[in-house]
């Protein structure tokens, strides 16, 4: 496991957040520019990143172990959904919506792939791509529904099913099932746009954070959520992998991805749907800061126990 690589990656993300904060403070990213950036990330960059993640080759061994991590991921999404449903009932609606989404949707989609590759090599990256399938489906279906309001379930379903990212999930699943290679110019286009995912989302979060009061980032609610996101959820996965004697690499990837901080899209969607984007940004930033301790700690536990 390359722990130094993980630390370097996280420091890079914080630097990009700082650049976004600076650009917003200097008004190089204006309020209107922030809205354009939000739409660009959600409507183009994220869909390309999602489709790109499904372009993997399958063989028998990968299918067997991939099925294991897929089952783990599905069970984890069910657990996280249950936690979201009952865990935040005493918290005001605006903040509860943010916490519900951030519980079912971690930053595994942005940070998970490079971390899994850094710790476990090419197989780690492959298993991470499979692991992310259920989360991608949930985050752009049930996840988006936490933020949307409409008079009927039919309207909510329409908004969700026509969302660019859920359309990208459907396209990605079809391409993975077909195992048909895309023309080179298409794969290179997807790869090029996908490579902008982390810097663009971090710049956007930094610009959102420019309007937040960082002195109030550490509160009872954000600390409680950080414990759920970085300790409780990966602990449940870790104990399950030990109990059922899951393959070491599969279990390691599953635990590390379960220990990812709150998804960057939490702040992005909160801004787009006019929720408490400042609170959402604080949850993202605090859990990302604490993940610099949590991820190496979980990596150490995995090396000792799996």
Short mmCIF file of C-alpha atoms in Angstrom, two decimals:
data_model
loop_
_atom_site.label_atom_id
_atom_site.label_comp_id
_atom_site.label_asym_id
_atom_site.label_seq_id
_atom_site.Cartn_x
_atom_site.Cartn_y
_atom_site.Cartn_z
CA UNK A 1 0.00 0.00 0.00
CA UNK A 2 1.35 3.43 -1.00
CA UNK A 3 0.20 5.61 1.89
CA UNK A 4 2.40 8.52 0.78
CA UNK A 5 0.56 8.57 -2.55
CA UNK A 6 -2.77 8.83 -0.73
CA UNK A 7 -1.53 11.77 1.36
CA UNK A 8 -0.20 13.51 -1.77
CA UNK A 9 -3.56 13.08 -3.49
CA UNK A 10 -5.47 14.54 -0.56
CA UNK A 11 -3.07 17.49 -0.26
CA UNK A 12 -3.56 18.12 -3.98
CA UNK A 13 -7.33 18.26 -3.47
CA UNK A 14 -6.97 20.77 -0.63
CA UNK A 15 -4.68 22.92 -2.76
CA UNK A 16 -7.31 22.94 -5.53
CA UNK A 17 -10.00 23.90 -2.99
CA UNK A 18 -7.73 26.73 -1.83
CA UNK A 19 -7.28 27.96 -5.39
CA UNK A 20 -11.07 27.96 -5.90
CA UNK A 21 -11.50 29.90 -2.64
CA UNK A 22 -8.86 32.46 -3.76
CA UNK A 23 -10.39 32.90 -7.22
CA UNK A 24 -13.83 33.52 -5.71
CA UNK A 25 -12.46 35.99 -3.16
CA UNK A 26 -10.74 37.90 -5.96
CA UNK A 27 -13.98 37.73 -7.98
CA UNK A 28 -12.23 35.88 -10.82
CA UNK A 29 -15.01 33.34 -10.30
CA UNK A 30 -18.11 35.51 -10.05
CA UNK A 31 -21.45 34.47 -8.59
CA UNK A 32 -22.77 33.95 -12.12
CA UNK A 33 -19.59 32.09 -13.01
CA UNK A 34 -20.12 29.78 -10.05
CA UNK A 35 -23.56 28.87 -11.38
CA UNK A 36 -22.13 28.20 -14.85
CA UNK A 37 -19.38 26.07 -13.29
CA UNK A 38 -21.99 24.09 -11.33
CA UNK A 39 -23.99 23.34 -14.50
CA UNK A 40 -20.82 22.43 -16.41
CA UNK A 41 -19.74 19.93 -13.75
CA UNK A 42 -23.15 18.27 -13.40
CA UNK A 43 -24.25 18.33 -17.05
CA UNK A 44 -20.98 17.45 -18.82
CA UNK A 45 -17.93 16.58 -16.74
CA UNK A 46 -19.58 14.18 -14.27
CA UNK A 47 -21.54 12.28 -16.96
CA UNK A 48 -18.33 11.75 -18.97
CA UNK A 49 -16.53 10.59 -15.81
CA UNK A 50 -19.34 8.13 -15.05
CA UNK A 51 -19.35 6.62 -18.56
CA UNK A 52 -15.55 6.41 -18.50
CA UNK A 53 -15.62 4.40 -15.24
CA UNK A 54 -17.76 1.68 -16.85
CA UNK A 55 -15.31 1.04 -19.71
CA UNK A 56 -13.62 -2.01 -18.14
CA UNK A 57 -12.78 -5.43 -19.56
CA UNK A 58 -14.21 -8.50 -17.83
CA UNK A 59 -12.88 -12.05 -17.35
CA UNK A 60 -13.86 -15.01 -15.12
CA UNK A 61 -11.74 -14.09 -12.08
CA UNK A 62 -12.77 -10.47 -12.28
CA UNK A 63 -16.42 -11.50 -12.57
CA UNK A 64 -16.22 -13.68 -9.42
CA UNK A 65 -14.41 -11.14 -7.27
CA UNK A 66 -16.28 -8.31 -8.91
CA UNK A 67 -19.53 -9.98 -7.91
CA UNK A 68 -18.30 -10.13 -4.30
CA UNK A 69 -17.54 -6.43 -4.15
CA UNK A 70 -20.77 -5.63 -5.99
CA UNK A 71 -22.78 -7.47 -3.31
CA UNK A 72 -20.86 -5.65 -0.57
CA UNK A 73 -21.57 -2.32 -2.23
CA UNK A 74 -25.29 -3.06 -2.65
CA UNK A 75 -25.62 -4.10 1.00
CA UNK A 76 -23.73 -1.00 2.08
CA UNK A 77 -26.02 1.28 0.08
CA UNK A 78 -29.01 -0.35 1.77
CA UNK A 79 -27.40 0.24 5.18
CA UNK A 80 -26.58 3.87 4.38
CA UNK A 81 -30.10 4.49 3.10
CA UNK A 82 -31.51 3.10 6.36
CA UNK A 83 -29.19 5.34 8.39
CA UNK A 84 -30.31 8.34 6.31
CA UNK A 85 -33.97 7.50 6.88
CA UNK A 86 -33.83 7.29 10.68
CA UNK A 87 -30.60 8.90 11.81
CA UNK A 88 -31.29 12.61 11.33
CA UNK A 89 -34.95 13.04 12.23
CA UNK A 90 -34.25 15.60 14.95
CA UNK A 91 -32.28 17.88 12.64
CA UNK A 92 -33.92 20.73 10.71
CA UNK A 93 -35.02 19.91 7.18
CA UNK A 94 -32.42 21.93 5.23
CA UNK A 95 -29.51 20.33 7.07
CA UNK A 96 -31.20 16.91 7.20
CA UNK A 97 -31.42 16.83 3.40
CA UNK A 98 -27.68 17.50 3.12
CA UNK A 99 -26.81 14.84 5.73
CA UNK A 100 -29.04 12.24 4.09
CA UNK A 101 -27.40 12.71 0.71
CA UNK A 102 -23.88 12.85 2.15
CA UNK A 103 -24.49 9.58 4.01
CA UNK A 104 -25.53 7.56 0.95
CA UNK A 105 -23.08 9.31 -1.39
CA UNK A 106 -19.41 9.42 -0.44
CA UNK A 107 -16.54 10.94 -2.40
CA UNK A 108 -15.57 7.46 -3.65
CA UNK A 109 -16.56 8.53 -7.15
CA UNK A 110 -13.87 11.25 -7.25
CA UNK A 111 -11.28 10.22 -4.67
CA UNK A 112 -11.96 6.48 -4.54
CA UNK A 113 -10.49 5.36 -7.86
CA UNK A 114 -7.09 7.04 -7.48
CA UNK A 115 -6.86 6.00 -3.80
CA UNK A 116 -7.76 2.38 -4.61
CA UNK A 117 -5.18 2.34 -7.39
CA UNK A 118 -2.55 3.92 -5.16
CA UNK A 119 -3.11 1.36 -2.40
CA UNK A 120 -3.89 -1.83 -4.34
CA UNK A 121 -2.62 -1.27 -7.87
CA UNK A 122 -4.50 -1.90 -11.12
CA UNK A 123 -6.79 -4.56 -9.60
CA UNK A 124 -7.78 -2.11 -6.90
CA UNK A 125 -8.82 0.37 -9.58
CA UNK A 126 -10.84 -2.30 -11.38
CA UNK A 127 -12.68 -3.43 -8.23
CA UNK A 128 -13.31 0.19 -7.30
CA UNK A 129 -15.04 0.75 -10.65
CA UNK A 130 -17.36 -2.19 -9.97
CA UNK A 131 -17.93 -1.10 -6.36
CA UNK A 132 -19.06 2.32 -7.53
CA UNK A 133 -21.87 1.01 -9.75
CA UNK A 134 -24.55 0.81 -6.98
CA UNK A 135 -23.45 4.13 -5.48
CA UNK A 136 -23.65 5.88 -8.83
CA UNK A 137 -27.16 4.53 -9.37
CA UNK A 138 -28.29 5.53 -5.86
CA UNK A 139 -26.64 8.95 -5.84
CA UNK A 140 -28.31 9.99 -9.09
CA UNK A 141 -31.70 8.48 -8.29
CA UNK A 142 -32.63 8.34 -4.60
CA UNK A 143 -29.78 10.74 -3.84
CA UNK A 144 -30.99 13.51 -6.14
CA UNK A 145 -34.54 13.00 -4.83
CA UNK A 146 -33.40 14.25 -1.40
CA UNK A 147 -32.88 17.69 -2.96
CA UNK A 148 -35.81 17.85 -5.37
CA UNK A 149 -39.29 19.00 -4.47
CA UNK A 150 -42.39 18.49 -6.60
CA UNK A 151 -46.11 17.88 -6.02
CA UNK A 152 -45.99 14.19 -6.91
CA UNK A 153 -43.71 11.16 -6.95
CA UNK A 154 -44.17 11.06 -10.71
CA UNK A 155 -42.59 14.50 -11.03
CA UNK A 156 -39.70 13.47 -8.78
CA UNK A 157 -39.14 10.33 -10.86
CA UNK A 158 -39.18 12.40 -14.04
CA UNK A 159 -36.58 14.80 -12.69
CA UNK A 160 -34.37 11.93 -11.55
CA UNK A 161 -34.63 9.79 -14.70
CA UNK A 162 -33.86 12.73 -16.99
CA UNK A 163 -30.86 13.82 -14.93
CA UNK A 164 -27.67 13.80 -17.08
CA UNK A 165 -25.78 11.66 -14.56
CA UNK A 166 -28.39 8.89 -14.30
CA UNK A 167 -28.58 8.83 -18.12
CA UNK A 168 -24.79 8.42 -18.06
CA UNK A 169 -25.13 5.48 -15.64
CA UNK A 170 -27.55 3.76 -18.04
CA UNK A 171 -25.21 4.34 -20.99
CA UNK A 172 -22.25 3.09 -18.94
CA UNK A 173 -24.03 -0.09 -17.88
CA UNK A 174 -25.00 -0.81 -21.49
CA UNK A 175 -21.42 -0.32 -22.69
CA UNK A 176 -20.00 -2.52 -19.93
CA UNK A 177 -22.49 -5.29 -20.68
CA UNK A 178 -21.84 -5.13 -24.43
CA UNK A 179 -18.03 -5.13 -23.99
CA UNK A 180 -17.82 -3.46 -27.39
CA UNK A 181 -14.84 -1.11 -27.83
CA UNK A 182 -15.64 2.49 -28.60
CA UNK A 183 -13.87 4.38 -31.38
CA UNK A 184 -10.58 5.86 -30.21
CA UNK A 185 -11.72 9.46 -30.64
CA UNK A 186 -14.68 8.82 -28.31
CA UNK A 187 -12.63 7.17 -25.57
CA UNK A 188 -10.02 9.92 -25.77
CA UNK A 189 -12.74 12.57 -25.56
CA UNK A 190 -14.31 10.88 -22.52
CA UNK A 191 -10.92 10.45 -20.90
CA UNK A 192 -9.92 14.05 -21.52
CA UNK A 193 -13.12 15.51 -20.07
CA UNK A 194 -13.12 12.98 -17.19
CA UNK A 195 -9.61 14.05 -16.20
CA UNK A 196 -11.05 17.46 -15.30
CA UNK A 197 -13.46 15.98 -12.74
CA UNK A 198 -11.38 16.34 -9.58
CA UNK A 199 -9.86 19.80 -10.26
CA UNK A 200 -13.14 21.28 -11.49
CA UNK A 201 -15.17 19.95 -8.55
CA UNK A 202 -12.53 21.03 -6.04
CA UNK A 203 -12.38 24.53 -7.58
CA UNK A 204 -16.17 24.71 -7.37
CA UNK A 205 -16.20 23.64 -3.72
CA UNK A 206 -13.49 26.20 -2.98
CA UNK A 207 -15.58 28.94 -4.59
CA UNK A 208 -18.58 27.88 -2.50
CA UNK A 209 -16.44 27.80 0.64
CA UNK A 210 -15.41 31.43 0.00
CA UNK A 211 -18.84 32.47 1.24
CA UNK A 212 -18.81 30.17 4.27
CA UNK A 213 -17.76 30.97 7.82
CA UNK A 214 -15.00 28.42 8.42
CA UNK A 215 -14.90 29.29 12.12
CA UNK A 216 -18.25 27.51 12.51
CA UNK A 217 -17.26 24.44 10.47
CA UNK A 218 -16.74 22.29 13.56
CA UNK A 219 -20.12 21.83 15.24
CA UNK A 220 -21.89 19.05 17.09
CA UNK A 221 -23.76 18.07 13.91
CA UNK A 222 -20.74 18.09 11.56
CA UNK A 223 -18.62 16.12 14.05
CA UNK A 224 -21.42 13.58 14.51
CA UNK A 225 -21.77 13.20 10.77
CA UNK A 226 -18.00 12.84 10.34
CA UNK A 227 -18.05 9.94 12.83
CA UNK A 228 -20.83 8.26 10.85
CA UNK A 229 -19.12 8.80 7.48
CA UNK A 230 -15.53 7.95 8.42
CA UNK A 231 -15.88 5.47 11.32
CA UNK A 232 -19.29 3.78 11.51
CA UNK A 233 -19.80 3.01 7.82
CA UNK A 234 -16.32 1.55 7.11
CA UNK A 235 -16.45 -0.34 10.44
CA UNK A 236 -19.64 -2.11 9.35
CA UNK A 237 -17.97 -3.09 6.04
CA UNK A 238 -14.77 -4.20 7.80
CA UNK A 239 -16.60 -6.44 10.28
CA UNK A 240 -18.70 -7.93 7.48
CA UNK A 241 -15.58 -8.74 5.43
CA UNK A 242 -13.96 -10.42 8.45
CA UNK A 243 -17.10 -12.40 9.25
CA UNK A 244 -17.52 -13.76 5.72
CA UNK A 245 -13.76 -14.10 5.02
CA UNK A 246 -13.83 -11.94 1.92
CA UNK A 247 -10.77 -11.88 -0.37
CA UNK A 248 -8.15 -9.50 1.08
CA UNK A 249 -7.97 -7.19 -1.93
CA UNK A 250 -11.74 -7.10 -2.37
CA UNK A 251 -12.25 -6.42 1.33
CA UNK A 252 -9.52 -3.81 1.39
CA UNK A 253 -10.96 -1.89 -1.53
CA UNK A 254 -14.47 -2.07 -0.04
CA UNK A 255 -13.37 -0.76 3.37
CA UNK A 256 -11.23 2.04 1.95
CA UNK A 257 -14.00 3.22 -0.37
CA UNK A 258 -16.51 3.04 2.48
CA UNK A 259 -14.20 5.34 4.47
CA UNK A 260 -14.29 8.12 1.85
CA UNK A 261 -15.44 11.60 2.96
CA UNK A 262 -18.75 13.17 2.00
CA UNK A 263 -19.25 13.39 -1.75
CA UNK A 264 -18.20 16.62 -3.45
CA UNK A 265 -21.56 16.56 -5.20
CA UNK A 266 -23.20 17.23 -1.81
CA UNK A 267 -22.15 20.88 -2.02
CA UNK A 268 -22.68 21.05 -5.78
CA UNK A 269 -26.28 19.78 -5.62
CA UNK A 270 -27.05 21.87 -2.55
CA UNK A 271 -26.00 24.95 -4.55
CA UNK A 272 -27.96 23.90 -7.63
CA UNK A 273 -31.18 23.13 -5.75
CA UNK A 274 -30.88 26.11 -3.37
CA UNK A 275 -30.39 24.13 -0.17
CA UNK A 276 -27.96 24.95 2.64
CA UNK A 277 -24.85 24.99 0.44
CA UNK A 278 -22.68 26.52 3.18
CA UNK A 279 -23.51 23.69 5.59
CA UNK A 280 -22.99 21.17 2.79
CA UNK A 281 -19.56 22.62 2.02
CA UNK A 282 -18.59 22.44 5.68
CA UNK A 283 -19.55 18.75 5.80
CA UNK A 284 -17.51 18.04 2.67
CA UNK A 285 -14.45 19.97 3.82
CA UNK A 286 -14.44 18.71 7.43
CA UNK A 287 -14.82 15.06 6.43
CA UNK A 288 -12.16 15.50 3.76
CA UNK A 289 -9.78 17.01 6.32
CA UNK A 290 -10.46 14.19 8.80
CA UNK A 291 -10.13 11.59 6.03
CA UNK A 292 -6.42 12.44 5.92
CA UNK A 293 -6.29 10.68 9.29
CA UNK A 294 -9.05 8.11 8.72
CA UNK A 295 -7.83 6.63 5.41
CA UNK A 296 -4.25 5.95 6.58
CA UNK A 297 -5.67 4.58 9.85
CA UNK A 298 -7.99 2.17 8.03
CA UNK A 299 -5.14 1.20 5.70
CA UNK A 300 -3.05 0.27 8.74
CA UNK A 301 -5.91 -1.80 10.17
CA UNK A 302 -6.36 -3.60 6.85
CA UNK A 303 -2.67 -4.48 6.60
CA UNK A 304 -2.85 -6.01 10.08
CA UNK A 305 -6.15 -7.88 9.79
CA UNK A 306 -6.92 -8.82 6.16
#
